[in-house]
Coordinates of C-alpha atoms in Angstrom, one line a residue:
M109 CA 21.3 8.3 44.4
D110 CA 18.5 10.8 44.3
V111 CA 19.1 14.1 45.9
I112 CA 16.1 15.7 47.6
K113 CA 16.2 19.4 47.9
T114 CA 14.2 21.1 50.6
K115 CA 13.5 24.8 50.9
Q116 CA 12.9 26.5 54.3
K117 CA 11.2 29.8 54.3
L118 CA 13.2 32.4 56.1
S119 CA 11.6 35.1 58.3
Y120 CA 13.8 38.1 58.2
N121 CA 14.1 40.9 60.7
K122 CA 15.9 43.8 58.8
D123 CA 16.5 45.8 61.9
Q124 CA 18.5 43.1 63.6
R125 CA 20.0 41.7 60.3
K126 CA 19.3 38.1 61.4
S127 CA 17.6 35.2 59.6
F128 CA 15.4 32.6 61.3
L129 CA 14.2 29.3 60.1
K130 CA 10.9 29.4 61.9
N131 CA 8.4 32.2 62.7
D132 CA 8.4 31.2 66.4
T133 CA 12.2 31.7 66.5
L134 CA 11.8 35.2 65.2
E135 CA 9.0 35.8 67.7
K136 CA 11.3 34.6 70.5
H137 CA 14.1 36.8 69.3
N138 CA 11.9 39.9 69.0
S139 CA 10.5 39.3 72.5
A140 CA 14.0 39.0 74.0
S141 CA 15.0 42.2 72.3
T142 CA 12.1 44.3 73.5
E143 CA 11.7 42.4 76.8
E144 CA 8.0 42.5 76.2
K145 CA 6.0 40.0 78.2
P146 CA 2.4 40.0 76.8
Y147 CA 1.4 36.5 78.2
E148 CA 0.1 36.7 81.8
C149 CA -0.9 33.8 84.1
E150 CA -4.5 34.2 85.3
L151 CA -3.7 32.6 88.6
C152 CA -0.5 34.3 89.9
F153 CA -0.1 37.1 87.3
K154 CA 3.4 36.1 86.3
T155 CA 4.2 37.3 82.8
F156 CA 6.1 35.6 79.9
N157 CA 7.5 36.8 76.6
Q158 CA 6.3 33.6 74.8
K159 CA 3.1 31.6 74.8
K160 CA 5.0 28.4 75.3
G161 CA 6.5 29.7 78.5
L162 CA 3.0 30.5 79.9
Q163 CA 1.7 27.1 78.9
Q164 CA 4.6 25.4 80.6
H165 CA 4.2 27.6 83.7
T166 CA 0.4 26.9 83.9
K167 CA 1.1 23.2 84.5
R168 CA 2.4 24.1 87.9
H169 CA -1.1 25.2 88.9
T170 CA -3.0 22.3 87.2
G171 CA -0.8 19.7 88.9
K172 CA 0.2 18.0 85.5
K173 CA 3.7 16.6 85.6
P174 CA 4.4 14.8 82.3
F175 CA 8.2 14.4 82.7
R176 CA 9.2 11.4 84.8
C177 CA 12.6 10.5 86.2
E178 CA 13.6 7.0 85.0
I179 CA 15.5 6.3 88.2
C180 CA 13.2 7.3 91.0
F181 CA 10.0 7.9 89.0
K182 CA 9.4 11.3 90.4
S183 CA 7.5 13.5 88.0
F184 CA 8.0 17.2 87.0
V185 CA 6.2 20.0 85.2
A186 CA 8.9 20.8 82.7
N187 CA 11.8 18.8 81.1
R188 CA 14.2 21.4 82.4
N189 CA 13.1 20.6 86.0
L190 CA 13.7 16.9 85.4
K191 CA 17.2 17.6 84.1
V192 CA 18.0 19.7 87.2
H193 CA 16.6 17.0 89.4
N194 CA 18.8 14.3 87.8
M195 CA 21.8 16.6 88.2
I196 CA 21.1 17.3 91.9
T197 CA 19.8 14.0 93.1
H198 CA 21.4 11.3 91.0
S199 CA 24.6 12.7 89.5
K200 CA 25.7 15.0 92.3
V201 CA 27.6 17.0 89.7
K202 CA 28.1 20.7 90.3
P203 CA 30.2 21.9 87.4
Y204 CA 30.3 25.7 88.3
Q205 CA 32.6 26.5 91.1
C206 CA 33.2 29.9 92.9
E207 CA 36.9 30.8 92.6
I208 CA 36.7 32.7 96.0
C209 CA 35.1 30.2 98.4
L210 CA 35.1 27.1 96.2
K211 CA 31.3 26.6 96.6
S212 CA 29.8 24.7 93.6
F213 CA 26.6 25.2 91.8
Y214 CA 24.4 23.2 89.3
E215 CA 23.9 26.1 87.0
K216 CA 26.0 29.0 85.8
R217 CA 23.4 31.6 86.6
Y218 CA 23.4 30.6 90.3
L219 CA 27.2 30.9 90.4
K220 CA 27.0 34.4 88.8
R221 CA 24.4 35.5 91.4
H222 CA 26.5 34.0 94.2
T223 CA 29.7 35.8 93.1
I224 CA 28.0 39.1 93.9
T225 CA 27.9 38.2 97.6
H226 CA 31.8 38.4 97.6
T227 CA 32.2 41.5 95.4
G228 CA 29.2 43.5 96.7
E229 CA 28.6 44.5 93.1
K230 CA 25.2 45.8 92.2
P231 CA 25.4 45.9 88.3
Y232 CA 21.8 47.1 87.7
Q233 CA 21.2 50.8 88.1
C234 CA 18.1 52.9 88.1
E235 CA 18.5 55.5 85.3
V236 CA 16.4 58.1 87.2
C237 CA 17.8 58.1 90.8
F238 CA 20.9 55.9 90.2
K239 CA 20.1 53.5 93.0
S240 CA 21.8 50.1 92.3
F241 CA 20.5 46.6 92.6
F242 CA 21.8 43.0 92.6
E243 CA 19.2 41.7 90.1
K244 CA 17.7 43.0 86.9
G245 CA 14.2 42.2 88.1
D246 CA 14.6 44.4 91.2
V247 CA 15.6 47.5 89.2
K248 CA 12.5 47.0 86.9
K249 CA 10.2 46.9 89.9
H250 CA 11.9 50.0 91.4
T251 CA 11.7 52.0 88.1
I252 CA 7.9 51.8 88.2
T253 CA 8.0 54.1 91.3
H254 CA 9.3 56.9 89.0
M255 CA 7.2 56.2 86.0
E256 CA 3.7 55.9 87.5
E257 CA 1.4 58.8 87.7
K258 CA -0.3 59.1 91.1
P259 CA -3.3 61.3 90.7
Y260 CA -5.3 59.8 93.6
Q261 CA -4.3 61.4 96.9
C262 CA -5.3 60.5 100.5
E263 CA -6.9 63.5 102.2
I264 CA -5.7 62.3 105.6
C265 CA -2.0 61.7 105.1
F266 CA -1.6 63.0 101.5
K267 CA 0.0 59.8 100.2
S268 CA -0.6 59.4 96.5
F269 CA -1.6 56.3 94.4
S270 CA -1.7 55.3 90.8
Q271 CA -5.2 53.8 91.0
N272 CA -8.4 54.7 92.8
S273 CA -8.7 51.1 94.1
Y274 CA -5.4 51.4 95.8
L275 CA -6.5 54.7 97.5
K276 CA -9.7 53.1 98.7
A277 CA -7.8 50.2 100.2
H278 CA -5.4 52.6 101.8
I279 CA -8.1 54.7 103.4
R280 CA -9.4 51.6 105.2
K281 CA -6.2 51.7 107.2
H282 CA -7.3 55.1 108.6
T283 CA -10.9 54.2 109.1
G284 CA -10.3 50.7 110.5
E285 CA -12.7 49.3 107.9
L286 CA -12.0 45.7 106.9
Q287 CA -14.3 44.8 104.1
Y288 CA -13.2 41.3 103.1
Q289 CA -13.8 38.5 105.7
C290 CA -12.5 35.0 105.7
E291 CA -15.4 32.5 106.0
M292 CA -13.3 30.0 107.8
C293 CA -11.6 31.9 110.7
L294 CA -13.7 35.2 110.4
R295 CA -10.5 37.3 110.2
S296 CA -11.0 40.4 108.1
F297 CA -8.8 42.2 105.6
S298 CA -8.7 45.6 103.8
H299 CA -8.2 44.2 100.3
K300 CA -9.5 41.2 98.3
S301 CA -6.1 40.1 97.2
I302 CA -4.9 39.9 100.8
L303 CA -7.9 37.7 101.7
K304 CA -7.1 35.5 98.7
S305 CA -3.5 35.1 99.8
H306 CA -4.7 34.4 103.4
M307 CA -7.0 31.6 102.2
R308 CA -4.0 29.5 101.3
I309 CA -3.4 29.0 105.0
H310 CA -6.7 27.0 105.2
T311 CA -6.5 25.2 101.8
G312 CA -2.9 24.3 102.1
E313 CA -2.3 25.4 98.5
K314 CA 1.3 26.1 97.6
P315 CA 1.3 27.2 93.9
F316 CA 4.8 28.8 94.0
Q317 CA 7.7 26.4 93.4
C318 CA 11.5 26.7 93.7
E319 CA 13.0 25.7 90.3
I320 CA 16.1 24.1 92.0
C321 CA 14.8 21.9 94.8
F322 CA 11.0 22.1 93.9
Q323 CA 10.0 23.1 97.4
S324 CA 6.6 24.8 97.2
F325 CA 5.3 28.0 99.0
S326 CA 1.9 29.6 99.5
Q327 CA 3.2 33.1 98.9
P328 CA 5.3 34.4 95.9
G329 CA 7.4 36.5 98.3
S330 CA 8.7 33.4 100.0
I331 CA 10.6 32.1 97.0
K332 CA 13.2 35.0 96.9
P333 CA 14.5 34.5 100.5
H334 CA 14.4 30.7 100.0
M335 CA 16.6 31.0 96.9
R336 CA 19.4 32.4 99.0
I337 CA 19.9 28.9 100.4
H338 CA 21.0 27.9 96.9
T339 CA 22.9 31.0 95.9
G340 CA 24.6 31.6 99.3
E341 CA 23.5 35.3 99.2
K342 CA 23.5 37.0 102.6
P343 CA 22.4 40.6 102.0
Y344 CA 21.7 41.5 105.7
Q345 CA 24.9 42.4 107.5
C346 CA 25.5 43.3 111.2
E347 CA 26.9 46.8 111.6
I348 CA 28.9 45.8 114.7
C349 CA 30.6 42.5 113.8
F350 CA 29.9 42.4 110.1
K351 CA 28.4 38.9 110.2
S352 CA 25.9 38.4 107.3
F353 CA 22.5 36.7 107.2
T354 CA 20.1 35.5 104.6
L355 CA 17.0 36.9 106.3
S356 CA 16.4 40.2 108.1
G357 CA 14.7 38.4 111.0
H358 CA 17.9 36.4 111.6
L359 CA 19.9 39.7 111.7
K360 CA 17.4 41.2 114.1
G361 CA 17.8 38.1 116.4
H362 CA 21.6 38.2 116.1
T363 CA 21.7 41.9 117.1
K364 CA 20.5 41.0 120.6
V365 CA 23.9 39.3 121.2
H366 CA 25.4 42.8 121.1
T367 CA 22.7 44.7 122.9
R368 CA 22.3 42.0 125.5
E369 CA 18.5 42.5 125.2
K370 CA 16.5 39.6 126.7
P371 CA 12.8 40.4 126.2
Y372 CA 11.5 36.8 126.8
Q373 CA 11.0 36.1 130.5
C374 CA 10.0 32.9 132.3
E375 CA 6.9 33.5 134.4
I376 CA 8.0 30.9 137.0
C377 CA 11.6 31.7 137.8
L378 CA 11.8 35.1 136.0
K379 CA 14.9 34.2 134.1
S380 CA 15.2 36.1 130.8
F381 CA 16.2 35.0 127.3
S382 CA 17.2 36.8 124.1
H383 CA 15.1 34.4 121.9
D384 CA 11.6 32.9 122.1
H385 CA 12.8 29.4 121.3
H386 CA 15.3 29.6 124.2
L387 CA 12.5 30.4 126.6
K388 CA 10.4 27.5 125.3
K389 CA 13.4 25.1 125.8
H390 CA 13.9 26.4 129.3
M391 CA 10.3 25.9 130.2
R392 CA 10.8 22.1 130.0
V393 CA 12.9 22.4 133.2
H394 CA 9.7 23.3 135.0
T395 CA 7.2 21.2 133.1
G396 CA 9.4 18.0 133.0
E397 CA 8.5 17.7 129.3
K398 CA 10.9 15.4 127.3
P399 CA 10.1 15.9 123.6
Y400 CA 12.8 13.5 122.4

């Protein structure tokens, strides 16, 4: 029997004292160590520490879905998304269970995030002002507020900004000037990026997708509150009865139970309600409408 000997060139990182079989493995390791994310998406500006991550992410915007489920034939952008889909839809297996409330999760990271809702732990702390956060990404965003130089100051309210363009956009709030106008509804905006975001209302574009249930959103800020459905996180707590909510709007609506505030009044019989949808439902008494 012939014995074939193969040699694989090792890329060596002396600082970390680790060997890697491939250069891209070394690149991945170095990126993870430095947390550098040099690859940026040109559409939504999300950054990645590897080129492969950016390439895979870009497929979400192009609409390409090369990974298809063999059971229901639904297609996905990434193989990881397909695996999660199979686990959620077809296997119904949730191997990671919370020891406190027994709620189960598909992935360990979601269990870890959920557990914080019971402990109240905020493990990530700002090194400057010592403010604590639930997630690592939140402390990163917060830290920028300390690091940024803000040489551009508003002469009206003295608020400072890191870039001149931010100052110009801010001044429009004082002057009432709205430079960027939507060609479809003629609504005007103070900044180009706000107009771009607004245009998705007309185009129906939803480029931001939940990695668990694949629901899409038009705004990046919608994903974080949506994720609380999966994690069970309820960060907004009532100071009177301590009931918790996933959204600040839900807490605001709940507070009316304690204040007995009823700002929504029927124009026909003058009966008042604490919520808008209660008034709409009541109006059917007068209109005779039967929606069901």
